[in-house]
Amino acid sequence: MVEFLPTLIFLSILFSVPLQFYLSPKSTSDAQFYLHK
């Protein structure tokens, strides 16, 4: 369980980051605006 815990945390972070971008299109559009500017 101790060896599995870091993997679980890593996977949760890995999946939560793209999910936040997909669930908030306003944030992604703002990010694209700043990147292109």
XYZ file of N, CA and C in Angstrom:
111
model
N 0.836 -1.199 0.000
C 0.000 0.000 0.000
C 0.878 1.258 0.000
N 2.012 1.173 0.663
C 2.915 2.320 0.720
C 3.529 2.582 -0.652
N 3.775 1.504 -1.404
C 4.349 1.672 -2.742
C 3.286 2.125 -3.740
N 2.032 1.767 -3.477
C 0.949 2.092 -4.400
C 0.474 3.530 -4.230
N 0.664 4.088 -3.036
C 0.156 5.427 -2.741
C 0.767 6.519 -3.619
N 2.085 6.592 -3.806
C 2.651 7.626 -4.691
C 2.143 7.512 -6.123
N 1.936 6.287 -6.599
C 1.405 6.092 -7.948
C -0.012 6.638 -8.043
N -0.800 6.412 -6.998
C -2.177 6.895 -6.981
C -2.214 8.420 -6.984
N -1.348 9.036 -6.203
C -1.270 10.500 -6.157
C -0.822 11.049 -7.509
N 0.173 10.394 -8.112
C 0.677 10.835 -9.412
C -0.405 10.747 -10.480
N -1.151 9.639 -10.478
C -2.212 9.468 -11.469
C -3.335 10.481 -11.253
N -3.662 10.756 -9.999
C -4.742 11.710 -9.724
C -4.363 13.108 -10.198
N -3.110 13.500 -9.982
C -2.631 14.800 -10.468
C -2.608 14.810 -11.994
N -2.150 13.703 -12.571
C -2.022 13.602 -14.022
C -3.378 13.749 -14.705
N -4.429 13.195 -14.088
C -5.760 13.267 -14.694
C -6.507 14.545 -14.321
N -6.198 15.122 -13.163
C -6.948 16.301 -12.715
C -6.537 17.559 -13.469
N -5.276 17.629 -13.897
C -4.804 18.822 -14.604
C -5.504 18.996 -15.957
N -5.539 17.964 -16.834
C -6.279 18.131 -18.098
C -7.779 18.314 -17.857
N -8.315 17.668 -16.828
C -9.745 17.794 -16.540
C -10.110 19.230 -16.205
N -9.261 19.918 -15.466
C -9.552 21.306 -15.124
C -9.571 22.181 -16.373
N -8.687 21.884 -17.338
C -8.673 22.654 -18.586
C -9.927 22.384 -19.410
N -10.365 21.102 -19.451
C -11.545 20.756 -20.244
C -12.824 21.288 -19.595
N -12.859 21.311 -18.254
C -14.077 21.733 -17.560
C -14.193 23.248 -17.489
N -13.098 23.964 -17.728
C -13.146 25.428 -17.692
C -12.594 26.010 -18.992
N -13.416 26.068 -20.047
C -12.955 26.588 -21.343
C -12.563 28.061 -21.258
N -13.119 28.806 -20.297
C -12.761 30.208 -20.157
C -11.286 30.341 -19.778
N -10.817 29.464 -18.905
C -9.419 29.526 -18.481
C -8.497 29.182 -19.644
N -8.894 28.189 -20.450
C -8.051 27.797 -21.574
C -8.031 28.893 -22.628
N -9.175 29.549 -22.855
C -9.213 30.628 -23.850
C -8.369 31.803 -23.376
N -8.400 32.085 -22.076
C -7.565 33.157 -21.531
C -6.092 32.799 -21.669
N -5.761 31.542 -21.417
C -4.370 31.102 -21.518
C -3.895 31.204 -22.967
N -4.746 30.794 -23.916
C -4.377 30.881 -25.331
C -4.223 32.344 -25.744
N -5.066 33.221 -25.202
C -4.982 34.646 -25.525
C -3.645 35.221 -25.066
N -3.240 34.867 -23.837
C -1.966 35.377 -23.319
C -0.793 34.765 -24.065
N -0.922 33.496 -24.473
C 0.177 32.848 -25.191
C 0.362 33.478 -26.565
N -0.757 33.800 -27.237
C -0.650 34.377 -28.576
C -0.273 35.859 -28.522
N -0.559 36.490 -27.394
C -0.210 37.909 -27.268
C 1.284 38.051 -26.968
